[in-house]
Short mmCIF file of N, CA and C in Angstrom, two decimals:
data_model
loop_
_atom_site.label_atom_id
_atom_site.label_comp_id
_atom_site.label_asym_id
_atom_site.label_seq_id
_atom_site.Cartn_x
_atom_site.Cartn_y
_atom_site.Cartn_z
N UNK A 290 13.44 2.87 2.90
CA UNK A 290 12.74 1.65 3.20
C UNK A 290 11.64 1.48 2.16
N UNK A 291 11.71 0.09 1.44
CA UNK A 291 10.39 0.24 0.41
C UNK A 291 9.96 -0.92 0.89
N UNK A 292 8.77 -0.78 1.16
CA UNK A 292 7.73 -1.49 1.18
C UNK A 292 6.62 -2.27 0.43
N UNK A 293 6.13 -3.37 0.00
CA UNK A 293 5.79 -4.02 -0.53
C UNK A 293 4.06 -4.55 0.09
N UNK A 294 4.13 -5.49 0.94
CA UNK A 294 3.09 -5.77 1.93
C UNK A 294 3.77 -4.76 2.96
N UNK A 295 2.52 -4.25 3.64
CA UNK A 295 2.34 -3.81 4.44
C UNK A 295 1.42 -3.56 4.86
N UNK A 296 1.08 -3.14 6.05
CA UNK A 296 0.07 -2.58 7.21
C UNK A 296 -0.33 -1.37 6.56
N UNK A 297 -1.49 -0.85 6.09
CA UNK A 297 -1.62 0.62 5.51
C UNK A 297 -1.71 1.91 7.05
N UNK A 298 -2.37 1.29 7.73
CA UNK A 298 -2.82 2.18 9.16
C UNK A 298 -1.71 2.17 9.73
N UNK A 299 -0.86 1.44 10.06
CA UNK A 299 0.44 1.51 10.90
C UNK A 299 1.32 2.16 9.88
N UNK A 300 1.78 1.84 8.53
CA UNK A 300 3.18 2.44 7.92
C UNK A 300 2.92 3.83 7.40
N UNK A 301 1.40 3.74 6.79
CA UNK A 301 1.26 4.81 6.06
C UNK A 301 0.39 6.20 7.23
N UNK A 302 -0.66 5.60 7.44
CA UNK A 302 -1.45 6.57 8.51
C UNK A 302 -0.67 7.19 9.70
N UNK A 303 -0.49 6.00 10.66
CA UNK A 303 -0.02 6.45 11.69
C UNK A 303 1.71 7.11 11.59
N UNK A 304 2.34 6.53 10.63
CA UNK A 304 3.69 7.04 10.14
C UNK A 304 4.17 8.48 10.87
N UNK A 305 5.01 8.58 11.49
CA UNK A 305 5.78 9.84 12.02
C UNK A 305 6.09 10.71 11.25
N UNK A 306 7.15 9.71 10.23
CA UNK A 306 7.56 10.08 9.39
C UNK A 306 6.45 10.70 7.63
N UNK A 307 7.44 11.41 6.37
CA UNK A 307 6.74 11.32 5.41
C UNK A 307 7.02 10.04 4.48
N UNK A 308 5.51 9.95 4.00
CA UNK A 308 5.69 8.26 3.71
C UNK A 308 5.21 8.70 1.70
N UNK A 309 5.98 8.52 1.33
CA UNK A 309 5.43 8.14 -0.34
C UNK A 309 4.96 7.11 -0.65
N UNK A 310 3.52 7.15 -1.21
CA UNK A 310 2.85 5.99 -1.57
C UNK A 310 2.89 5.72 -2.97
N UNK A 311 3.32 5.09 -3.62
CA UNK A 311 3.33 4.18 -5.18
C UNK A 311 2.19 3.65 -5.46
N UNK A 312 0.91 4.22 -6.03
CA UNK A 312 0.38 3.13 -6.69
C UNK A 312 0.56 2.76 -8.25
N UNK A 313 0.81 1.33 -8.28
CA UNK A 313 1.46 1.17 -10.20
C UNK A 313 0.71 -0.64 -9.95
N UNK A 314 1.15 -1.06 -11.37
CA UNK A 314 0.78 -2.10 -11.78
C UNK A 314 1.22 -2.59 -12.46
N UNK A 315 1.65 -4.08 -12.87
CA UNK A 315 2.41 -4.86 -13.44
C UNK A 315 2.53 -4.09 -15.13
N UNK A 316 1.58 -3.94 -15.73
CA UNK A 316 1.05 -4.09 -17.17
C UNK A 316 0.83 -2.47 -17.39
N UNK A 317 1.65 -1.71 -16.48
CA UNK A 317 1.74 -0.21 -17.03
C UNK A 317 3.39 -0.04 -16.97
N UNK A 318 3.49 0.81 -18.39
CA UNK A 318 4.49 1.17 -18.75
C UNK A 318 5.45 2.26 -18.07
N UNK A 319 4.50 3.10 -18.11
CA UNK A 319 5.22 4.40 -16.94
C UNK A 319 5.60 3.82 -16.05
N UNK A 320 4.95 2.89 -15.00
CA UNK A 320 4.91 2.69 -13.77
C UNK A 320 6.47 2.02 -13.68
N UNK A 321 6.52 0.86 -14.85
CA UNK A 321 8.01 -0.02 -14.38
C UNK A 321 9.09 1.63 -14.99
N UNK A 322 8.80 2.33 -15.68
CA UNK A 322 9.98 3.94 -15.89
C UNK A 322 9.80 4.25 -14.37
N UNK A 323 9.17 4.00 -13.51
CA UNK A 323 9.08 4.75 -12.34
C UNK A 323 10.18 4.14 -11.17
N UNK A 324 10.33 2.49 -11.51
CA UNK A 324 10.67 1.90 -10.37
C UNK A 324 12.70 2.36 -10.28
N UNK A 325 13.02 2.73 -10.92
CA UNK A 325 14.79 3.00 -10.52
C UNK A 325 14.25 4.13 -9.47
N UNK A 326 13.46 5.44 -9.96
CA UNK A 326 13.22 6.94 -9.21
C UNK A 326 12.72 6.15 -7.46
N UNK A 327 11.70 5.86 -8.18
CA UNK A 327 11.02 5.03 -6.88
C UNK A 327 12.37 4.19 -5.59
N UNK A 328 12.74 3.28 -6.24
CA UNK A 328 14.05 2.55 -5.22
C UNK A 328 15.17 3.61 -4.77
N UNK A 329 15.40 4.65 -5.60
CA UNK A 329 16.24 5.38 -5.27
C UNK A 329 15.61 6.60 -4.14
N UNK A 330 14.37 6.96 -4.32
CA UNK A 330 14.08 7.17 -3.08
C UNK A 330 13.85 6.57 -1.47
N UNK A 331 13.65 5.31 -2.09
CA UNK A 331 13.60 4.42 -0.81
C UNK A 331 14.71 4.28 -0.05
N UNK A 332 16.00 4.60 -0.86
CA UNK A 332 17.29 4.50 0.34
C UNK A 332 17.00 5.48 1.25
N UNK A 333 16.43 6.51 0.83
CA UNK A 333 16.58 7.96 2.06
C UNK A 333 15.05 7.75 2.44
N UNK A 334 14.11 7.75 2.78
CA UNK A 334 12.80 7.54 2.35
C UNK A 334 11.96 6.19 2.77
N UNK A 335 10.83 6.78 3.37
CA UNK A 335 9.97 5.47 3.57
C UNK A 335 9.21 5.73 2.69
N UNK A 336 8.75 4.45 1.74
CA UNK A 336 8.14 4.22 0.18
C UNK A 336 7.33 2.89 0.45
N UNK A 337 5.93 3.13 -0.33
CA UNK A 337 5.17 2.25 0.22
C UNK A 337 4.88 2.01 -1.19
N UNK A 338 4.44 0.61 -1.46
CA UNK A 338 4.02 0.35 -3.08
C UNK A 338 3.15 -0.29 -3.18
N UNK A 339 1.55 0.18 -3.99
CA UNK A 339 0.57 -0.60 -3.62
C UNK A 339 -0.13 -0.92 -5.21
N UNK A 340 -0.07 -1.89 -5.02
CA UNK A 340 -0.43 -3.24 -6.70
C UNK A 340 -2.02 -2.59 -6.54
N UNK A 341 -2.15 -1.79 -7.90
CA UNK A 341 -3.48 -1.57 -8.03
C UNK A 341 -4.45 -2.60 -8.49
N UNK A 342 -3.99 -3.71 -9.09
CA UNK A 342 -4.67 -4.82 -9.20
C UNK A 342 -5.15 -5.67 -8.31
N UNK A 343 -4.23 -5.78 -6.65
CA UNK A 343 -4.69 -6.24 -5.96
C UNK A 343 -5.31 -5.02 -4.57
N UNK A 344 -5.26 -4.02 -5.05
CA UNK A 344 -5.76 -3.21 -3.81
C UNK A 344 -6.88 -2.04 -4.49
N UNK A 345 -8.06 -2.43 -5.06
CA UNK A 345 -8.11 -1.75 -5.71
C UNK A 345 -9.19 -1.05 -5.14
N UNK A 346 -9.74 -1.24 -3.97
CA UNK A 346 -10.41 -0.78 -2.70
C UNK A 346 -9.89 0.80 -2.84
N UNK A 347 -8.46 0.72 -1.97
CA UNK A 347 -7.94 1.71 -1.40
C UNK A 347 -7.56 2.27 -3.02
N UNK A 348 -7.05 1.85 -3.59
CA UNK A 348 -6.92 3.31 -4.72
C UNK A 348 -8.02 3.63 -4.87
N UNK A 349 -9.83 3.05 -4.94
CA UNK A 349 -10.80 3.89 -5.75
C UNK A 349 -10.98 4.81 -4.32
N UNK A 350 -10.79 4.62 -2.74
CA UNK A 350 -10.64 5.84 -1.80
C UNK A 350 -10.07 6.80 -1.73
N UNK A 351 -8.69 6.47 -2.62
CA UNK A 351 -8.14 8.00 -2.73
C UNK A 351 -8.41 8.27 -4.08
N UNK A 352 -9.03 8.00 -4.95
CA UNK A 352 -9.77 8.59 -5.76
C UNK A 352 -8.40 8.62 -7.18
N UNK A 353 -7.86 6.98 -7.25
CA UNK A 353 -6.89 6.83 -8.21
C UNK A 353 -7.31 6.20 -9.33
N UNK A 354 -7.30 7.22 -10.22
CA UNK A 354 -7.80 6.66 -11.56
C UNK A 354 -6.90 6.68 -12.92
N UNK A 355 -5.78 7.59 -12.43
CA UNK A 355 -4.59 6.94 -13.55
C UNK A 355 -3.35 6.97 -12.71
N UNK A 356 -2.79 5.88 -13.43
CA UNK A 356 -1.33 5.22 -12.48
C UNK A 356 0.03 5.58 -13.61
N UNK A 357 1.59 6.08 -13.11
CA UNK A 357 1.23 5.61 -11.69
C UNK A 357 1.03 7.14 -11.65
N UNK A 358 0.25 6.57 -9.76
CA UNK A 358 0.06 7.98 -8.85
C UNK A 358 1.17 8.13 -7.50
N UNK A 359 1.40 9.01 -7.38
CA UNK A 359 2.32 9.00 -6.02
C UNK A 359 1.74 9.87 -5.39
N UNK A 360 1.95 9.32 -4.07
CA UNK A 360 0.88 10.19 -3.08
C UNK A 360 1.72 10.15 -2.06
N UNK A 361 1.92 11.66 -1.28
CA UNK A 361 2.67 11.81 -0.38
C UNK A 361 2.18 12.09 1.32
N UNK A 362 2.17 11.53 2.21
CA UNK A 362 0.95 11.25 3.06
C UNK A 362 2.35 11.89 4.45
N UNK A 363 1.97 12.71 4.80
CA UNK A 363 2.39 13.60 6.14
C UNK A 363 1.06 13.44 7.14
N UNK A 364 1.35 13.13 8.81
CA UNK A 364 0.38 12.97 9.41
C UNK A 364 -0.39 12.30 8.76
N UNK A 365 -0.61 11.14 8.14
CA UNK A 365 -2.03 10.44 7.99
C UNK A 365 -3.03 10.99 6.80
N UNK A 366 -2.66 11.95 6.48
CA UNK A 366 -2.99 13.06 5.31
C UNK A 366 -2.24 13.09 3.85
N UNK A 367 -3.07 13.24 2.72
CA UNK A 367 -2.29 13.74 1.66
C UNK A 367 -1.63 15.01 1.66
N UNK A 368 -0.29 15.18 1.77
CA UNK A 368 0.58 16.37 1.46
C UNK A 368 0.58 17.04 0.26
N UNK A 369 0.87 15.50 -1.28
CA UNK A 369 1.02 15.77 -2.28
C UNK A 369 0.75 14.80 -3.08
N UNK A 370 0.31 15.36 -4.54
CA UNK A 370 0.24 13.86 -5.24
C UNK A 370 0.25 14.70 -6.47
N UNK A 371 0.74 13.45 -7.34
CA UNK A 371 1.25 13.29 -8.32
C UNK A 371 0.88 12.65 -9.63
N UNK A 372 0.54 12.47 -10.46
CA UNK A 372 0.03 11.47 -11.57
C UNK A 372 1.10 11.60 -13.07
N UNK A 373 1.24 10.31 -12.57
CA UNK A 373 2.13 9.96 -14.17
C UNK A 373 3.66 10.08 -14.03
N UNK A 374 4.54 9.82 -14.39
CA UNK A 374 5.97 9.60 -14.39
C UNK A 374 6.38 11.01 -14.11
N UNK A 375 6.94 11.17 -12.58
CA UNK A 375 6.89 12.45 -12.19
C UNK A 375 9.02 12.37 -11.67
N UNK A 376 9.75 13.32 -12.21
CA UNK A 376 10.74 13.33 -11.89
C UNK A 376 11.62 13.09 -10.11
N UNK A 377 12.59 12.52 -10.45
CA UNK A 377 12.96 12.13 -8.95
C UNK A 377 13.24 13.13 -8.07
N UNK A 378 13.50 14.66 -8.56
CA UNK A 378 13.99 15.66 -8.07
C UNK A 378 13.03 16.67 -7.05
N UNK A 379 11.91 16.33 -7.87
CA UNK A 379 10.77 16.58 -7.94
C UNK A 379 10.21 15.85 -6.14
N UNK A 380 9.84 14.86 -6.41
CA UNK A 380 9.64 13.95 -5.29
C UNK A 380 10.68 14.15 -3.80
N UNK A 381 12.03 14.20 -4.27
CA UNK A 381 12.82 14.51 -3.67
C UNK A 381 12.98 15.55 -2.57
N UNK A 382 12.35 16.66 -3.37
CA UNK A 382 12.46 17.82 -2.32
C UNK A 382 11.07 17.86 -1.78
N UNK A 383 9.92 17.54 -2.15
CA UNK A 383 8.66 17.52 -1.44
C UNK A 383 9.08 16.35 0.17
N UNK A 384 9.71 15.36 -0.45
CA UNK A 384 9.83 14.28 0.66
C UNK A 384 10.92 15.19 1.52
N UNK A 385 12.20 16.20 1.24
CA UNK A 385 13.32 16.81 2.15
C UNK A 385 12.00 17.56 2.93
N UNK A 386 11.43 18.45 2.35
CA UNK A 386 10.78 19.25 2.89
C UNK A 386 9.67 18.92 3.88
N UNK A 387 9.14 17.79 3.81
CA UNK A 387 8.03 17.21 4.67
C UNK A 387 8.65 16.93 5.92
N UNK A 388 10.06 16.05 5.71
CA UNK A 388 10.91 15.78 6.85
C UNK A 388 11.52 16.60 7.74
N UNK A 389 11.98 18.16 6.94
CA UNK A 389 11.97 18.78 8.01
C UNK A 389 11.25 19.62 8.32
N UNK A 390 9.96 19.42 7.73
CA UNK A 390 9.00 19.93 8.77
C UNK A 390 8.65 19.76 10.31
N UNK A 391 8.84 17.58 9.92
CA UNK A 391 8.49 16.96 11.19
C UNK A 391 9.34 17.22 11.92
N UNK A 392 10.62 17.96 12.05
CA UNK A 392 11.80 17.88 12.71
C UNK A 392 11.74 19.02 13.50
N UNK A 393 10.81 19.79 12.79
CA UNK A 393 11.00 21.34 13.86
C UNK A 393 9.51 21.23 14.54
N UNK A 394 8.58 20.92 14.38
CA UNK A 394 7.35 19.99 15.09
C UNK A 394 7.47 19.82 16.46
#
């Protein structure tokens, strides 16, 4: 599931599930190298994507100062994060592993 607008407290906070957060921006290069890894996690995966140009509140709260960043939010919490064009495999098993965490929970 990728997400675009959204609710941050309901999809990302309160989330059951593990939620990967995207922050990128039109006018960064890495960020559009990011978006195939990115969509391709979203088939298995709840993926949240947040326009640092228009949210730029919540990135200076989590303390995002180079994009992109991926931030992996278990319980309402950062699990993991990431900076800069980070492999899909990579992401992949942090997100398998978060999930079945929640599963034996």
């Amino acid at each position: 599931m990728l997400l675009h607008e959204f609710n941050w407290k309901k999809e990302v906070l309160q989330a059951r599930e593990p939620v990967l957060v995207d922050f990128w921006a039109a006018w960064c290069g890495p960020c559009r190298a990011m978006n195939p890894i990115i969509e391709s996690l979203a088939r298995d995966f709840k993926v949240c994507k947040v326009n640092l140009d228009t949210n730029q509140e919540l990135a200076s709260y989590y303390d995002i100062s180079s994009i992109p960043a991926l931030l992996i939010f278990k319980d309402g919490k950062i699990a993991a994060r990431h900076v800069g064009v980070t492999p899909e495999a990579t992401l992949r098993t942090e997100m398998q592993r978060l999930s079945r965490a929640e599963g034996s929970s």
